[in-house]
XYZ file of C-alpha atoms in Angstrom:
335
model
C -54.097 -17.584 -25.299
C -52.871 -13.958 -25.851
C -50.708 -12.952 -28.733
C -48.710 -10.929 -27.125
C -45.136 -11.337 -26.481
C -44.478 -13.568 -23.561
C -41.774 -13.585 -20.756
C -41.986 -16.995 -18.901
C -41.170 -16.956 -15.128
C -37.745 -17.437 -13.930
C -36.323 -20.371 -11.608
C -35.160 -19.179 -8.774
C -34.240 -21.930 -5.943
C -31.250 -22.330 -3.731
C -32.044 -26.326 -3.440
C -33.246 -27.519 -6.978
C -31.780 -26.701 -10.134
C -32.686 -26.355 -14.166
C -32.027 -30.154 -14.399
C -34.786 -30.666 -11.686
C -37.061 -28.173 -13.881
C -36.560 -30.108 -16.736
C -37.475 -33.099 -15.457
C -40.863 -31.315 -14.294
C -41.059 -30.370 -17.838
C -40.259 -33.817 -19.065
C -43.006 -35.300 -16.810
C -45.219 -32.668 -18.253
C -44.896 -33.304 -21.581
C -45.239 -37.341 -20.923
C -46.274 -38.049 -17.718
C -45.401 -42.102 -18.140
C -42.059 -41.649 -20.054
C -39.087 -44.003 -18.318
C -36.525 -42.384 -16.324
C -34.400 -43.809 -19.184
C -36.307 -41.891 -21.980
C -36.188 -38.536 -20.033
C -32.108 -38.942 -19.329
C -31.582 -39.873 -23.181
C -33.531 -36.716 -24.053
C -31.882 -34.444 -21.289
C -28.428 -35.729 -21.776
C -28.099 -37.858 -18.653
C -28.142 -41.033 -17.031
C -31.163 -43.057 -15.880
C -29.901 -43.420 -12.455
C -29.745 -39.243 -12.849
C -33.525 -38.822 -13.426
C -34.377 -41.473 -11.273
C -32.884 -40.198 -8.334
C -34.194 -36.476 -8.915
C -37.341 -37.879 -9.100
C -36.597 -39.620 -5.663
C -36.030 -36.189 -4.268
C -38.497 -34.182 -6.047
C -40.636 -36.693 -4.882
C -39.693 -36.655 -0.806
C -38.831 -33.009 -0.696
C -40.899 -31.280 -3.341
C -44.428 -32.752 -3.272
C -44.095 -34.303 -6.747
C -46.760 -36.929 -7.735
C -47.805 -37.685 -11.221
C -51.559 -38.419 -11.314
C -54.343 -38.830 -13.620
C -57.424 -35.852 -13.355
C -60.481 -36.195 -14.943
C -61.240 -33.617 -16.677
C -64.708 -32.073 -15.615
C -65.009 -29.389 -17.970
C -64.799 -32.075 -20.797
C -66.654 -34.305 -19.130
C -69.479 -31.780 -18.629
C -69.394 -32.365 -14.761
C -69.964 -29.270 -12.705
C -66.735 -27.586 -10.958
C -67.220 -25.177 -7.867
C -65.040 -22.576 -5.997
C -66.316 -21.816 -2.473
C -64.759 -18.821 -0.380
C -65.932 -19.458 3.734
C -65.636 -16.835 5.961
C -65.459 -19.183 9.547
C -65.273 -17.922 13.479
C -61.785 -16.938 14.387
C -59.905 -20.359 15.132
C -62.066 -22.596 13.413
C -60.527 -22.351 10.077
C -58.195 -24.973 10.014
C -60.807 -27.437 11.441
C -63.320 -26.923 8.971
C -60.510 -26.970 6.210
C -59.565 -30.341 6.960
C -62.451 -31.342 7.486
C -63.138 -30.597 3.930
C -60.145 -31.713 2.868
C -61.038 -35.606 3.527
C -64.088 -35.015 1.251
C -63.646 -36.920 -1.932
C -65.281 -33.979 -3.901
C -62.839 -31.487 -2.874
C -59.706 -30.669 -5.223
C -57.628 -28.166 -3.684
C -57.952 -26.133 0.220
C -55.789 -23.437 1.312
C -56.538 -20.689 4.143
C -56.243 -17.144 3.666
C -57.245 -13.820 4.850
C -55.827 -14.100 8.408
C -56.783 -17.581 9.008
C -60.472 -16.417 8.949
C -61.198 -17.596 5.275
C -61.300 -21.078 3.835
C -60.856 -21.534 -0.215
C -61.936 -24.873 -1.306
C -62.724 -26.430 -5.214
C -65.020 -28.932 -5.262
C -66.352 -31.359 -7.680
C -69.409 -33.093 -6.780
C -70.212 -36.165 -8.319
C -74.135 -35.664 -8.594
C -76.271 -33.072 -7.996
C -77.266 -34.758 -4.570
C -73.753 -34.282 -3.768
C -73.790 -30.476 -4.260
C -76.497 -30.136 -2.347
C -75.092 -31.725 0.522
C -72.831 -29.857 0.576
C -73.846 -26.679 -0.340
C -77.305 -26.457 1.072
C -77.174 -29.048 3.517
C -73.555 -29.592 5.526
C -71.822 -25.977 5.471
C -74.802 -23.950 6.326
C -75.526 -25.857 9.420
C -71.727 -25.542 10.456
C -71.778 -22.786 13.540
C -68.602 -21.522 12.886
C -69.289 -20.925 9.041
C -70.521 -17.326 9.099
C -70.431 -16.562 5.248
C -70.596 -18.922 1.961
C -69.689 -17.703 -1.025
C -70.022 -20.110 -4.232
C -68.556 -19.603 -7.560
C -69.313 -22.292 -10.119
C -66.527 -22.753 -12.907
C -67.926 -21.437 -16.420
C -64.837 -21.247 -18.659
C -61.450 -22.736 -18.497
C -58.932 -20.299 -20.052
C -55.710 -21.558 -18.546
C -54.871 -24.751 -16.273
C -56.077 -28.428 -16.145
C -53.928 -30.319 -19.274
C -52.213 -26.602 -19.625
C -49.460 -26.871 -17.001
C -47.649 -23.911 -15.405
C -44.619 -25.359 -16.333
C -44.570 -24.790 -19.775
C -43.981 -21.232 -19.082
C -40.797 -21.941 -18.023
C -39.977 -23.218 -21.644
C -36.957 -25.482 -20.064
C -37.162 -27.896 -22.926
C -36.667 -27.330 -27.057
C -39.593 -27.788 -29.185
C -37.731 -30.941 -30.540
C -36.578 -31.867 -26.653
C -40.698 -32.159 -26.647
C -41.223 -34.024 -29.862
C -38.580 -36.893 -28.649
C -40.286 -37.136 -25.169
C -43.939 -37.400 -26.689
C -46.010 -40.323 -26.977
C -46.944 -41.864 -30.518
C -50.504 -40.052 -31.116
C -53.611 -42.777 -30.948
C -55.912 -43.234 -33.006
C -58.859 -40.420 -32.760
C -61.363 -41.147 -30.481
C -65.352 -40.692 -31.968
C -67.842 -40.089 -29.593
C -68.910 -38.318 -26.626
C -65.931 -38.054 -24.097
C -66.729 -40.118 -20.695
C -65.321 -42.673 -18.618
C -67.601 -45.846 -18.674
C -68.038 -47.697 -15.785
C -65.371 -50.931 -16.394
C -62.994 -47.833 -16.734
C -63.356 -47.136 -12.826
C -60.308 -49.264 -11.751
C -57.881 -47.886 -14.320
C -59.106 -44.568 -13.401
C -59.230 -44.599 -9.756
C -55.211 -46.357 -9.803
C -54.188 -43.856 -12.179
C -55.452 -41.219 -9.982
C -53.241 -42.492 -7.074
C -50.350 -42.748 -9.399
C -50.214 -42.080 -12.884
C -46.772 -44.063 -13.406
C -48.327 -46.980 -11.881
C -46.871 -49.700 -14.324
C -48.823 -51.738 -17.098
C -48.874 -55.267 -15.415
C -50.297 -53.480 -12.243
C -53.324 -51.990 -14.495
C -53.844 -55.232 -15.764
C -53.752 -56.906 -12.418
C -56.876 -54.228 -11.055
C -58.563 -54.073 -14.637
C -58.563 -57.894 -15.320
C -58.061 -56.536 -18.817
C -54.779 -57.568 -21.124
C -52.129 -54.973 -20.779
C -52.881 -54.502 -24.631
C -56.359 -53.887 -23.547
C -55.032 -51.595 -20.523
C -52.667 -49.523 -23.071
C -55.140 -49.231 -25.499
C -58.224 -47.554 -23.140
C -55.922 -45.410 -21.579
C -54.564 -44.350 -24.595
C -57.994 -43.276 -25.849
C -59.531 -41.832 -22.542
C -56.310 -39.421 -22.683
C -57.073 -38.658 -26.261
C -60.961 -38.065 -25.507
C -59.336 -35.433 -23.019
C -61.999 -37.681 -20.434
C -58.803 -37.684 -18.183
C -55.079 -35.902 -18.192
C -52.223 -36.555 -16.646
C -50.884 -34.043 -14.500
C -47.784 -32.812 -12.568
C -47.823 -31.799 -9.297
C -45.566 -30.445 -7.535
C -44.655 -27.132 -4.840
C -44.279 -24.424 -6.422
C -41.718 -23.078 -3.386
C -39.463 -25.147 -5.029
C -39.363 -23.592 -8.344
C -38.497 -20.052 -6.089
C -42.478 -19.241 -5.822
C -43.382 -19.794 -2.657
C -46.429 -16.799 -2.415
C -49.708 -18.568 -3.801
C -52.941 -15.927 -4.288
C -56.204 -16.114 -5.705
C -57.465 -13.011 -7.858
C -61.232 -12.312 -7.440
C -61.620 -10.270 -10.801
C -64.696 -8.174 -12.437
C -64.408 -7.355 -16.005
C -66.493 -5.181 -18.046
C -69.340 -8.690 -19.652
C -68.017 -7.288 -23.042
C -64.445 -7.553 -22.370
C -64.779 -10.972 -20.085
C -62.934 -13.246 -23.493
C -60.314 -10.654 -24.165
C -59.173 -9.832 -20.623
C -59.247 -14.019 -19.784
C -57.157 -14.752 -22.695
C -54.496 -12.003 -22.364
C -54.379 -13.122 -18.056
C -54.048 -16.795 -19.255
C -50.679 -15.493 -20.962
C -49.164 -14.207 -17.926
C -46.296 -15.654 -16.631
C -47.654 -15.750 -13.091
C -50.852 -17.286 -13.811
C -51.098 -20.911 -13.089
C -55.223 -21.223 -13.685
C -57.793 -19.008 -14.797
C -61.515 -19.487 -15.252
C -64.696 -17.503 -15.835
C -66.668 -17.791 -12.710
C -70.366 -17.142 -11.978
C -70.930 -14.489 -9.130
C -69.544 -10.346 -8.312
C -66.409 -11.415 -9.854
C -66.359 -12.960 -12.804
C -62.801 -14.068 -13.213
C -60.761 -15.947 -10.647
C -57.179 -16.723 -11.313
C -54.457 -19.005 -8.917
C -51.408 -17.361 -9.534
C -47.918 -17.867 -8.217
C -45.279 -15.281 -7.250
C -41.800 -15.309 -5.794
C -42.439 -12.404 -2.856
C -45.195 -9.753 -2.217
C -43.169 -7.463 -3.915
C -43.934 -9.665 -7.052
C -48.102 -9.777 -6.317
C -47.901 -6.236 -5.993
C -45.531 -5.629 -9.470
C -48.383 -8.168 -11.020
C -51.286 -5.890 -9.679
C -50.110 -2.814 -10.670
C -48.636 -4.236 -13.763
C -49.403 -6.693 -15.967
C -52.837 -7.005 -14.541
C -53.629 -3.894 -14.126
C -52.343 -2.369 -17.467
C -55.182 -4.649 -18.974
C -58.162 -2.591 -20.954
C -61.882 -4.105 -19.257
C -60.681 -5.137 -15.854
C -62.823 -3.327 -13.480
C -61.888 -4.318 -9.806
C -59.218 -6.930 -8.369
C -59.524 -8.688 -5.278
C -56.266 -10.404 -4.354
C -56.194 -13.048 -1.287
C -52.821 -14.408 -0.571
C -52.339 -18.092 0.691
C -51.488 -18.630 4.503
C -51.060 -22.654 3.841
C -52.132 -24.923 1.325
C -54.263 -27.824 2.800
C -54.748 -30.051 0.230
C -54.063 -30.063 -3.508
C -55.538 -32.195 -6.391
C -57.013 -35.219 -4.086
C -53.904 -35.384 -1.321
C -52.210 -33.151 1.726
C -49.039 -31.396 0.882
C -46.184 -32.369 2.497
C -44.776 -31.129 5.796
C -41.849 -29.402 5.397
């Protein structure tokens, strides 16, 4: 992370408020502490949180879910920028979208481009899909594939924390008592597949429901979970629309820097208030960033700006979201 002196992002949202972003926050900083915990900590009732989560929930695409954590885990990570026939975007985007491998989908460049992550479980599964399913698609005219090489910002790092809505000891009361330290290589073992795969569909999901799709004691349950979040094997992680925060313009930066300067200029971009993940990437560009903005006027301000007042950066390709198709492993919600 850079040194230099931050400004976090401002809220700016005619429907939710500060108390809605410090519930985010809350949820952030433990994403399984009760409604009851967060109101004690944010000075209001249970009933409060509880029914802000309700709407954040309905109206916001908020779901708290568990990720596992591929850089960690060693597992390869992919971006993939399609160029596709005009009107066959959309098709092949959700098309891709009900792949289990895929993280995230949005379309861009005039409805002509699809950008997809993807996370294939195998090599075989790479393959498929890289050498054997999108070539043969017609209406794909270009692939372009990026594997993930360096994590600077995102994953257990949320965008929220920009925001700094909560006190340092807000955070301290919210946290979870610190297990034990885990030795060992970091993986999920097999008998951890049903805690995993619940946790993915809802990280909140209570105790006595792990233990009912575990067949493990909730002791048991608390305790592996517990260590396969301190292994950093899995996170959990916030997500949410970022419209609702008063950013509704999502981008991807396609970004060469000079090899030399590739640590530097990553670690001063993983500062910025607008960026929500950035990664060293294989390919022309070797740094791609998602970043979040309230207007165009603020992508252009960030271009010309923050971004481009940065020593080593060497060309910039910016591509602006049309719509966001999926995120994490689920559809957005129509609004």
């Amino acid at each position: 992370m850079s040194t230099t002196e931050f400004h976090g992002p401002v809220m700016e949202s005619d429907t939710f408020d500060r108390l809605d972003l410090q519930i985010l926050s809350a949820l952030e900083t433990n994403a399984r502490a009760s409604f009851s915990r967060i109101g004690a900590v944010l000075g209001v009732s249970d009933q409060t949180v509880a029914r802000r989560f309700r709407r954040l929930s309905a109206e916001g695409g908020l779901r708290v879910v568990a990720v596992r954590d591929p850089e960690l885990l060693g597992h390869d990570q992919w971006n993939l920028r399609l160029r596709c026939v005009p009107d066959t975007a959309l098709k092949i985007a959700e098309a891709l979208a009900k792949r289990p491998d895929t993280n995230w989908i949005a379309l861009a460049a005039g409805g002509t481009e699809v950008l997809a992550g993807t996370r294939p479980h195998s090599p075989g599964d790479r393959d498929d899909l890289l050498l054997g399913k999108l070539p043969r698609t017609p209406s794909v005219v270009e692939i372009r594939a990026h594997q993930l090489l360096h994590r600077f910002f995102g994953g257990p790092d949320g965008w929220l924390q920009k925001f700094r809505a909560l006190t340092d000891d807000q955070k301290a009361a919210l946290r979870p008592e610190p297990p034990a330290p885990v030795i060992g290589p970091v993986r999920i073992d097999p008998e951890d597949e049903p805690l995993v795969d619940l946790l993915e569909r809802d990280a909140r999901v209570t105790y006595p429901e792990l233990q009912r799709a575990t067949g493990r004691s909730e002791s048991a349950v608390k305790r592996r979970l517990a260590a396969l979040v301190a292994s950093g094997a899995i996170y959990l992680d916030v997500e949410y629309d970022p419209e609702i925060l008063g950013y509704p313009l999502s981008a991807s930066l396609w970004i060469t820097a000079a090899p030399a300067r590739l640590q530097s200029v990553g670690e001063a971009i993983a500062g910025h208030a607008e960026s929500a993940y950035v990664t060293a990437t294989s390919g022309v560009s070797n740094l791609m960033v998602s970043a979040v903005f309230k207007n165009t006027a603020g992508l252009y301000e960030y271009l010309s700006g923050p971004l481009g007042r940065l020593d080593g950066i060497q060309h910039v390709e910016s591509v602006p979201y049309l719509r966001r198709i999926k995120q994490l492993t689920y559809p957005p919600p129509v609004r």
